[in-house]
Amino acid sequence: MTAYPAWTPASRPGIIPLHPLPFGTILGRSFSALRQNPRVLLGFALVVQTLAYLIVTAAIVGVAWASFTRLDTLRFGTEEFEAVMAGSVAITLIAGLVLGLAAGALGVIVQGIVVIEVAHAAVAEKLRLSALWRQLRPVVWRLIGYTLLLTLAVVIVTGAVVAAIVGIAIAAGPLAILFTVMAILAAIPLTLWLMIKLLLAPSAIILEHATIGQAIARSWRLTRGRFWPALGVIILISLVFGFVAQIVSVPFSFLSTGLTTVIAPTGDPEPSAIIAMIVVLLLTQVVTLLLQSVAVVVQSTATAIIYIDCRMRHEGLDLDLLAYVERRDAGATALPDPYREHIGRAVAPRLPQPAYAVPPGYPPTHGQPPVYGQAPYGQAPYGQAPAAPYGQAPAYAGGYAAPQQPYGHAPVTPPHAPVAQPAPAPQAAPTEEHPAPAPTTWTAPGTPADGVDRESPWA
């Protein structure tokens, strides 16, 4: 018996279609990863954001308490008091900056987990948090180092600008104001440009295991030609979450004012009013942490989708992903990572396809050029017969028309070329024995004897 191959279902689509993505698809699918795996992504982001907030808050409060309590042993207005006050403020600010950088490092870990999850969700794979962490662990310190290096560069540039403003202010006050305004106006487009050009560096570190320098170069190249779509997606997502945060904060502010008015109508600081204020502040902070967690997941998802889209356009990553999905669904195991294959491959640019195909020989619309690869209307390509007019059968070589065959029947072989007939034999001249035949004459009924129709308008 003949063994027929088993039927294999089509590849399951992931959270994004495996072809270059338009702007609307990138913006809409930025929320898909959160819906697909909310327990891992939202839960992990919420836990990390909460821990970072609690640790940073507790540490800053502890440092401030230890610094400012020394002022109780000093007399107000003395030089020692002023020196301790300045030192306490500086220590608290430095502690807040360092702890803020540490919290940012934890946020980068959340971004790494989200990027890996989106990369797998694009090929319809869903992993646990432990599996995602095993893939992120080899490059986590490199990712943190890139974040700290970028933060250090921002601090240095900002400090240099502030020092220049202070120096100008000492020399000429009005000129310092003008310089500050110009610096702010120049910093806005420069910040947006650098933000998009370096947007894909973390994704390159995570998915390609690139070094920091390679990741910056990769991001700079991949965003070439895709700057405005990426900027639009990031700005729209930021505006959406900023608007949602403002909407959420308004009810809590009204709630805080209402409770304070009801509990303490005279304005005296009663314990119940203080407790109500603390409860409202805690609720506000919980909602804020939830919104921040969702925003981190959505923005990281958008960054990963932009990275995949740029690689599909520049390097044909969609072909590698489709091949990976087909081999995986066919039962192959130990497949290589498609995101680490053909890195930096150059592919030909993809030309936009026409909205509809014009059949050969059909007259184009007014002002529309002929389709590439087709002959102009009324002309046939080299070596082919010209197209027949509309409503007629196409002609074969030799001038014969193609036989019209009913639907479902086998095609009919076109006839051969006509065979040349021999010339007729010459006839003898007419003689008296064999006179020439008389010509045939015929007249219509009612025609006069001379053969002219008098009633005809053409007579």
Tab-separated table of N, CA and C in Angstrom, residues 218-349:
chain	number	residue	atom	x	y	z
A	218	ARG	N	24.058	49.087	15.440
A	218	ARG	CA	22.909	48.376	14.868
A	218	ARG	C	21.646	49.219	14.958
A	219	SER	N	21.424	49.854	16.099
A	219	SER	CA	20.241	50.695	16.244
A	219	SER	C	20.285	51.876	15.287
A	220	TRP	N	21.473	52.448	15.116
A	220	TRP	CA	21.615	53.593	14.213
A	220	TRP	C	21.283	53.190	12.772
A	221	ARG	N	21.676	51.994	12.383
A	221	ARG	CA	21.434	51.544	11.003
A	221	ARG	C	19.990	51.093	10.802
A	222	LEU	N	19.437	50.367	11.759
A	222	LEU	CA	18.092	49.815	11.576
A	222	LEU	C	17.019	50.894	11.557
A	223	THR	N	17.232	51.983	12.291
A	223	THR	CA	16.232	53.051	12.315
A	223	THR	C	16.330	53.972	11.108
A	224	ARG	N	17.267	53.702	10.213
A	224	ARG	CA	17.404	54.539	9.015
A	224	ARG	C	16.181	54.318	8.106
A	225	GLY	N	15.472	55.382	7.819
A	225	GLY	CA	14.273	55.293	7.015
A	225	GLY	C	13.015	54.983	7.804
A	226	ARG	N	13.124	54.715	9.096
A	226	ARG	CA	11.960	54.390	9.936
A	226	ARG	C	11.899	55.316	11.147
A	227	PHE	N	12.494	56.505	11.034
A	227	PHE	CA	12.551	57.414	12.176
A	227	PHE	C	11.164	57.922	12.544
A	228	TRP	N	10.413	58.444	11.577
A	228	TRP	CA	9.131	59.065	11.894
A	228	TRP	C	8.088	58.064	12.373
A	229	PRO	N	7.947	56.864	11.774
A	229	PRO	CA	7.002	55.899	12.371
A	229	PRO	C	7.352	55.521	13.799
A	230	ALA	N	8.645	55.296	14.081
A	230	ALA	CA	9.039	54.938	15.450
A	230	ALA	C	8.766	56.084	16.417
A	231	LEU	N	9.081	57.308	16.003
A	231	LEU	CA	8.822	58.462	16.868
A	231	LEU	C	7.329	58.626	17.118
A	232	GLY	N	6.512	58.446	16.092
A	232	GLY	CA	5.065	58.571	16.273
A	232	GLY	C	4.505	57.549	17.240
A	233	VAL	N	4.963	56.295	17.145
A	233	VAL	CA	4.464	55.249	18.055
A	233	VAL	C	4.849	55.556	19.495
A	234	ILE	N	6.104	55.903	19.736
A	234	ILE	CA	6.562	56.159	21.103
A	234	ILE	C	5.850	57.369	21.697
A	235	ILE	N	5.709	58.435	20.928
A	235	ILE	CA	5.061	59.640	21.451
A	235	ILE	C	3.584	59.388	21.727
A	236	LEU	N	2.894	58.694	20.832
A	236	LEU	CA	1.469	58.424	21.047
A	236	LEU	C	1.246	57.563	22.291
A	237	ILE	N	2.073	56.553	22.491
A	237	ILE	CA	1.930	55.713	23.686
A	237	ILE	C	2.194	56.528	24.947
A	238	SER	N	3.204	57.386	24.914
A	238	SER	CA	3.488	58.231	26.084
A	238	SER	C	2.345	59.195	26.365
A	239	LEU	N	1.766	59.775	25.314
A	239	LEU	CA	0.634	60.684	25.509
A	239	LEU	C	-0.582	59.952	26.051
A	240	VAL	N	-0.828	58.745	25.576
A	240	VAL	CA	-1.986	57.983	26.060
A	240	VAL	C	-1.871	57.702	27.546
A	241	PHE	N	-0.709	57.226	27.983
A	241	PHE	CA	-0.560	56.899	29.399
A	241	PHE	C	-0.482	58.160	30.260
A	242	GLY	N	0.082	59.238	29.727
A	242	GLY	CA	0.054	60.494	30.471
A	242	GLY	C	-1.360	61.014	30.663
A	243	PHE	N	-2.174	60.882	29.614
A	243	PHE	CA	-3.571	61.309	29.718
A	243	PHE	C	-4.338	60.433	30.705
A	244	VAL	N	-4.096	59.126	30.669
A	244	VAL	CA	-4.768	58.223	31.614
A	244	VAL	C	-4.351	58.532	33.048
A	245	ALA	N	-3.083	58.820	33.261
A	245	ALA	CA	-2.617	59.148	34.613
A	245	ALA	C	-3.275	60.422	35.133
A	246	GLN	N	-3.446	61.403	34.255
A	246	GLN	CA	-4.120	62.637	34.690
A	246	GLN	C	-5.584	62.368	35.018
A	247	ILE	N	-6.242	61.533	34.229
A	247	ILE	CA	-7.651	61.221	34.506
A	247	ILE	C	-7.797	60.490	35.833
A	248	VAL	N	-6.861	59.572	36.109
A	248	VAL	CA	-6.950	58.802	37.355
A	248	VAL	C	-6.640	59.680	38.563
A	249	SER	N	-5.734	60.631	38.428
A	249	SER	CA	-5.344	61.447	39.576
A	249	SER	C	-6.443	62.415	40.008
A	250	VAL	N	-7.311	62.807	39.071
A	250	VAL	CA	-8.360	63.767	39.421
A	250	VAL	C	-9.337	63.203	40.452
A	251	PRO	N	-9.889	61.974	40.287
A	251	PRO	CA	-10.802	61.464	41.327
A	251	PRO	C	-10.149	61.319	42.691
A	252	PHE	N	-8.876	60.939	42.728
A	252	PHE	CA	-8.218	60.785	44.022
A	252	PHE	C	-8.000	62.143	44.694
A	253	SER	N	-7.729	63.159	43.928
A	253	SER	CA	-7.588	64.487	44.531
A	253	SER	C	-8.916	64.976	45.096
A	254	PHE	N	-10.012	64.738	44.364
A	254	PHE	CA	-11.332	65.091	44.885
A	254	PHE	C	-11.666	64.271	46.132
A	255	LEU	N	-11.288	62.984	46.118
A	255	LEU	CA	-11.548	62.131	47.284
A	255	LEU	C	-10.778	62.623	48.499
A	256	SER	N	-9.523	62.996	48.299
A	256	SER	CA	-8.723	63.502	49.411
A	256	SER	C	-9.320	64.789	49.968
A	257	THR	N	-9.728	65.696	49.101
A	257	THR	CA	-10.315	66.962	49.563
A	257	THR	C	-11.636	66.726	50.279
A	258	GLY	N	-12.457	65.820	49.751
A	258	GLY	CA	-13.749	65.542	50.377
A	258	GLY	C	-13.610	64.910	51.741
A	259	LEU	N	-12.707	63.923	51.880
A	259	LEU	CA	-12.520	63.288	53.178
A	259	LEU	C	-11.979	64.282	54.200
A	260	THR	N	-11.051	65.115	53.782
A	260	THR	CA	-10.507	66.102	54.718
A	260	THR	C	-11.585	67.081	55.174
A	261	THR	N	-12.458	67.469	54.239
A	261	THR	CA	-13.525	68.415	54.603
A	261	THR	C	-14.542	67.780	55.527
A	262	VAL	N	-14.868	66.504	55.265
A	262	VAL	CA	-15.875	65.834	56.098
A	262	VAL	C	-15.324	65.521	57.482
A	263	ILE	N	-14.090	65.016	57.542
A	263	ILE	CA	-13.535	64.583	58.823
A	263	ILE	C	-13.093	65.774	59.665
A	264	ALA	N	-12.483	66.752	59.027
A	264	ALA	CA	-11.992	67.930	59.763
A	264	ALA	C	-12.530	69.188	59.106
A	265	PRO	N	-13.812	69.516	59.344
A	265	PRO	CA	-14.388	70.702	58.675
A	265	PRO	C	-13.776	72.014	59.150
A	266	THR	N	-13.237	72.062	60.352
A	266	THR	CA	-12.645	73.306	60.857
A	266	THR	C	-11.210	73.509	60.398
A	267	GLY	N	-10.629	72.479	59.775
A	267	GLY	CA	-9.247	72.605	59.313
A	267	GLY	C	-8.222	72.229	60.329
A	268	ASP	N	-8.629	71.805	61.538
A	268	ASP	CA	-7.671	71.403	62.562
A	268	ASP	C	-7.068	70.044	62.195
A	269	PRO	N	-5.783	69.850	62.401
A	269	PRO	CA	-5.143	68.568	62.069
A	269	PRO	C	-5.515	67.486	63.073
A	270	GLU	N	-6.656	66.832	62.846
A	270	GLU	CA	-7.080	65.745	63.716
A	270	GLU	C	-6.455	64.426	63.250
A	271	PRO	N	-6.321	63.466	64.157
A	271	PRO	CA	-5.736	62.163	63.751
A	271	PRO	C	-6.531	61.470	62.660
A	272	SER	N	-7.868	61.562	62.713
A	272	SER	CA	-8.667	60.894	61.686
A	272	SER	C	-8.408	61.492	60.308
A	273	ALA	N	-8.226	62.817	60.239
A	273	ALA	CA	-7.940	63.458	58.955
A	273	ALA	C	-6.576	63.023	58.433
A	274	ILE	N	-5.624	62.881	59.328
A	274	ILE	CA	-4.290	62.433	58.893
A	274	ILE	C	-4.348	61.004	58.385
A	275	ILE	N	-5.114	60.147	59.067
A	275	ILE	CA	-5.251	58.755	58.616
A	275	ILE	C	-5.921	58.701	57.253
A	276	ALA	N	-6.949	59.512	57.050
A	276	ALA	CA	-7.630	59.541	55.756
A	276	ALA	C	-6.677	59.995	54.645
A	277	MET	N	-5.871	60.968	54.936
A	277	MET	CA	-4.904	61.430	53.946
A	277	MET	C	-3.898	60.337	53.599
A	278	ILE	N	-3.454	59.605	54.601
A	278	ILE	CA	-2.498	58.521	54.345
A	278	ILE	C	-3.134	57.434	53.488
A	279	VAL	N	-4.388	57.088	53.783
A	279	VAL	CA	-5.079	56.056	52.984
A	279	VAL	C	-5.227	56.502	51.536
A	280	VAL	N	-5.614	57.751	51.341
A	280	VAL	CA	-5.767	58.252	49.969
A	280	VAL	C	-4.431	58.263	49.241
A	281	LEU	N	-3.374	58.666	49.921
A	281	LEU	CA	-2.061	58.662	49.289
A	281	LEU	C	-1.606	57.256	48.931
A	282	LEU	N	-1.885	56.287	49.794
A	282	LEU	CA	-1.523	54.897	49.487
A	282	LEU	C	-2.301	54.375	48.280
A	283	LEU	N	-3.602	54.671	48.221
A	283	LEU	CA	-4.395	54.245	47.060
A	283	LEU	C	-3.885	54.896	45.781
A	284	THR	N	-3.552	56.158	45.860
A	284	THR	CA	-3.019	56.857	44.690
A	284	THR	C	-1.711	56.244	44.233
A	285	GLN	N	-0.862	55.892	45.190
A	285	GLN	CA	0.421	55.304	44.826
A	285	GLN	C	0.250	53.913	44.230
A	286	VAL	N	-0.703	53.134	44.733
A	286	VAL	CA	-0.952	51.796	44.175
A	286	VAL	C	-1.408	51.895	42.721
A	287	VAL	N	-2.340	52.800	42.447
A	287	VAL	CA	-2.817	52.982	41.073
A	287	VAL	C	-1.697	53.499	40.176
A	288	THR	N	-0.869	54.377	40.715
A	288	THR	CA	0.257	54.903	39.934
A	288	THR	C	1.243	53.799	39.576
A	289	LEU	N	1.552	52.923	40.539
A	289	LEU	CA	2.450	51.806	40.257
A	289	LEU	C	1.862	50.867	39.205
A	290	LEU	N	0.546	50.636	39.271
A	290	LEU	CA	-0.094	49.780	38.277
A	290	LEU	C	-0.001	50.395	36.880
A	291	LEU	N	-0.274	51.681	36.784
A	291	LEU	CA	-0.175	52.346	35.485
A	291	LEU	C	1.266	52.360	34.979
A	292	GLN	N	2.216	52.573	35.865
A	292	GLN	CA	3.614	52.554	35.449
A	292	GLN	C	4.029	51.172	34.951
A	293	SER	N	3.548	50.125	35.594
A	293	SER	CA	3.875	48.759	35.162
A	293	SER	C	3.303	48.483	33.778
A	294	VAL	N	2.057	48.868	33.566
A	294	VAL	CA	1.442	48.669	32.247
A	294	VAL	C	2.172	49.488	31.186
A	295	ALA	N	2.542	50.715	31.526
A	295	ALA	CA	3.242	51.571	30.564
A	295	ALA	C	4.602	50.986	30.192
A	296	VAL	N	5.335	50.444	31.169
A	296	VAL	CA	6.635	49.838	30.874
A	296	VAL	C	6.476	48.652	29.937
A	297	VAL	N	5.469	47.815	30.185
A	297	VAL	CA	5.250	46.640	29.331
A	297	VAL	C	4.871	47.069	27.915
A	298	VAL	N	3.966	48.015	27.783
A	298	VAL	CA	3.502	48.432	26.456
A	298	VAL	C	4.620	49.126	25.681
A	299	GLN	N	5.362	50.015	26.321
A	299	GLN	CA	6.459	50.690	25.629
A	299	GLN	C	7.564	49.710	25.232
A	300	SER	N	7.856	48.738	26.089
A	300	SER	CA	8.860	47.728	25.731
A	300	SER	C	8.358	46.847	24.594
A	301	THR	N	7.076	46.523	24.590
A	301	THR	CA	6.507	45.756	23.481
A	301	THR	C	6.602	46.528	22.174
A	302	ALA	N	6.278	47.814	22.211
A	302	ALA	CA	6.389	48.638	21.000
A	302	ALA	C	7.826	48.688	20.495
A	303	THR	N	8.785	48.805	21.411
A	303	THR	CA	10.198	48.826	21.004
A	303	THR	C	10.594	47.517	20.335
A	304	ALA	N	10.159	46.389	20.890
A	304	ALA	CA	10.490	45.092	20.295
A	304	ALA	C	9.837	44.928	18.926
A	305	ILE	N	8.602	45.367	18.771
A	305	ILE	CA	7.927	45.247	17.472
A	305	ILE	C	8.600	46.154	16.438
A	306	ILE	N	9.001	47.351	16.837
A	306	ILE	CA	9.723	48.233	15.915
A	306	ILE	C	11.044	47.594	15.487
A	307	TYR	N	11.727	46.946	16.421
A	307	TYR	CA	12.976	46.253	16.090
A	307	TYR	C	12.728	45.146	15.065
A	308	ILE	N	11.699	44.338	15.285
A	308	ILE	CA	11.396	43.250	14.348
A	308	ILE	C	11.003	43.815	12.980
A	309	ASP	N	10.210	44.869	12.975
A	309	ASP	CA	9.787	45.468	11.704
A	309	ASP	C	10.991	46.029	10.939
A	310	CYS	N	11.898	46.708	11.622
A	310	CYS	CA	13.075	47.258	10.942
A	310	CYS	C	13.961	46.150	10.386
A	311	ARG	N	14.121	45.066	11.104
A	311	ARG	CA	14.925	43.957	10.588
A	311	ARG	C	14.231	43.257	9.433
A	312	MET	N	12.903	43.169	9.437
A	312	MET	CA	12.204	42.584	8.294
A	312	MET	C	12.377	43.443	7.051
A	313	ARG	N	12.423	44.749	7.217
A	313	ARG	CA	12.562	45.633	6.067
A	313	ARG	C	13.993	45.693	5.554
A	314	HIS	N	14.981	45.694	6.451
A	314	HIS	CA	16.377	45.849	6.043
A	314	HIS	C	17.064	44.514	5.781
A	315	GLU	N	16.700	43.469	6.515
A	315	GLU	CA	17.461	42.220	6.466
A	315	GLU	C	16.624	41.001	6.127
A	316	GLY	N	15.328	41.175	5.847
A	316	GLY	CA	14.497	40.021	5.509
A	316	GLY	C	14.283	39.067	6.672
A	317	LEU	N	14.131	39.586	7.879
A	317	LEU	CA	13.923	38.725	9.039
A	317	LEU	C	12.639	37.916	8.928
A	318	ASP	N	11.631	38.427	8.228
A	318	ASP	CA	10.381	37.678	8.092
A	318	ASP	C	10.598	36.352	7.387
A	319	LEU	N	11.540	36.286	6.454
A	319	LEU	CA	11.834	35.015	5.779
A	319	LEU	C	12.422	34.008	6.763
A	320	ASP	N	13.320	34.459	7.635
A	320	ASP	CA	13.889	33.554	8.640
A	320	ASP	C	12.829	33.094	9.641
A	321	LEU	N	11.934	33.992	10.043
A	321	LEU	CA	10.888	33.608	10.993
A	321	LEU	C	9.904	32.631	10.360
A	322	LEU	N	9.529	32.852	9.099
A	322	LEU	CA	8.621	31.921	8.423
A	322	LEU	C	9.266	30.548	8.258
A	323	ALA	N	10.546	30.521	7.907
A	323	ALA	CA	11.229	29.232	7.792
A	323	ALA	C	11.312	28.535	9.144
A	324	TYR	N	11.552	29.284	10.196
A	324	TYR	CA	11.605	28.695	11.541
A	324	TYR	C	10.251	28.098	11.932
A	325	VAL	N	9.165	28.827	11.669
A	325	VAL	CA	7.833	28.342	12.016
A	325	VAL	C	7.486	27.083	11.227
A	326	GLU	N	7.815	27.060	9.946
A	326	GLU	CA	7.501	25.891	9.129
A	326	GLU	C	8.271	24.661	9.593
A	327	ARG	N	9.558	24.827	9.887
A	327	ARG	CA	10.342	23.675	10.356
A	327	ARG	C	9.899	23.234	11.744
A	328	ARG	N	9.556	24.170	12.598
A	328	ARG	CA	9.094	23.788	13.936
A	328	ARG	C	7.772	23.037	13.870
A	329	ASP	N	6.836	23.526	13.065
A	329	ASP	CA	5.545	22.849	12.951
A	329	ASP	C	5.653	21.516	12.230
A	330	ALA	N	6.706	21.343	11.427
A	330	ALA	CA	6.914	20.056	10.768
A	330	ALA	C	7.537	19.025	11.686
A	331	GLY	N	7.900	19.415	12.914
A	331	GLY	CA	8.422	18.469	13.894
A	331	GLY	C	9.914	18.558	14.128
A	332	ALA	N	10.596	19.525	13.532
A	332	ALA	CA	12.041	19.643	13.730
A	332	ALA	C	12.336	20.164	15.133
A	333	THR	N	13.428	19.719	15.686
A	333	THR	CA	13.844	20.122	17.028
A	333	THR	C	15.252	20.705	16.952
A	334	ALA	N	15.674	21.336	18.055
A	334	ALA	CA	17.006	21.948	18.164
A	334	ALA	C	17.249	22.930	17.024
A	335	LEU	N	16.264	23.778	16.776
A	335	LEU	CA	16.385	24.759	15.708
A	335	LEU	C	17.218	25.949	16.184
A	336	PRO	N	17.991	26.558	15.309
A	336	PRO	CA	18.768	27.740	15.708
A	336	PRO	C	17.855	28.941	15.931
A	337	ASP	N	18.369	29.886	16.693
A	337	ASP	CA	17.612	31.097	16.975
A	337	ASP	C	17.502	31.935	15.701
A	338	PRO	N	16.283	32.178	15.188
A	338	PRO	CA	16.176	32.953	13.937
A	338	PRO	C	16.621	34.394	14.076
A	339	TYR	N	16.606	34.945	15.293
A	339	TYR	CA	17.020	36.330	15.479
A	339	TYR	C	18.532	36.505	15.467
A	340	ARG	N	19.279	35.415	15.556
A	340	ARG	CA	20.735	35.492	15.544
A	340	ARG	C	21.325	34.981	14.236
A	341	GLU	N	20.464	34.677	13.267
A	341	GLU	CA	20.922	34.271	11.938
A	341	GLU	C	20.853	35.458	10.968
A	342	HIS	N	21.796	35.510	10.076
A	342	HIS	CA	21.833	36.528	9.014
A	342	HIS	C	21.754	37.948	9.579
A	343	ILE	N	22.483	38.196	10.660
A	343	ILE	CA	22.532	39.547	11.224
A	343	ILE	C	23.336	40.443	10.289
A	344	GLY	N	22.747	41.561	9.916
A	344	GLY	CA	23.409	42.479	9.004
A	344	GLY	C	23.261	42.132	7.541
A	345	ARG	N	22.433	41.141	7.224
A	345	ARG	CA	22.240	40.772	5.816
A	345	ARG	C	21.552	41.915	5.072
A	346	ALA	N	22.011	42.183	3.868
A	346	ALA	CA	21.421	43.242	3.041
A	346	ALA	C	20.496	42.601	2.007
A	347	VAL	N	19.285	43.068	1.926
A	347	VAL	CA	18.312	42.576	0.957
A	347	VAL	C	17.901	43.725	0.061
A	348	ALA	N	17.381	43.374	-1.110
A	348	ALA	CA	16.931	44.388	-2.053
A	348	ALA	C	15.702	45.087	-1.500
A	349	PRO	N	15.560	46.366	-1.755
A	349	PRO	CA	14.358	47.071	-1.266
A	349	PRO	C	13.107	46.517	-1.902
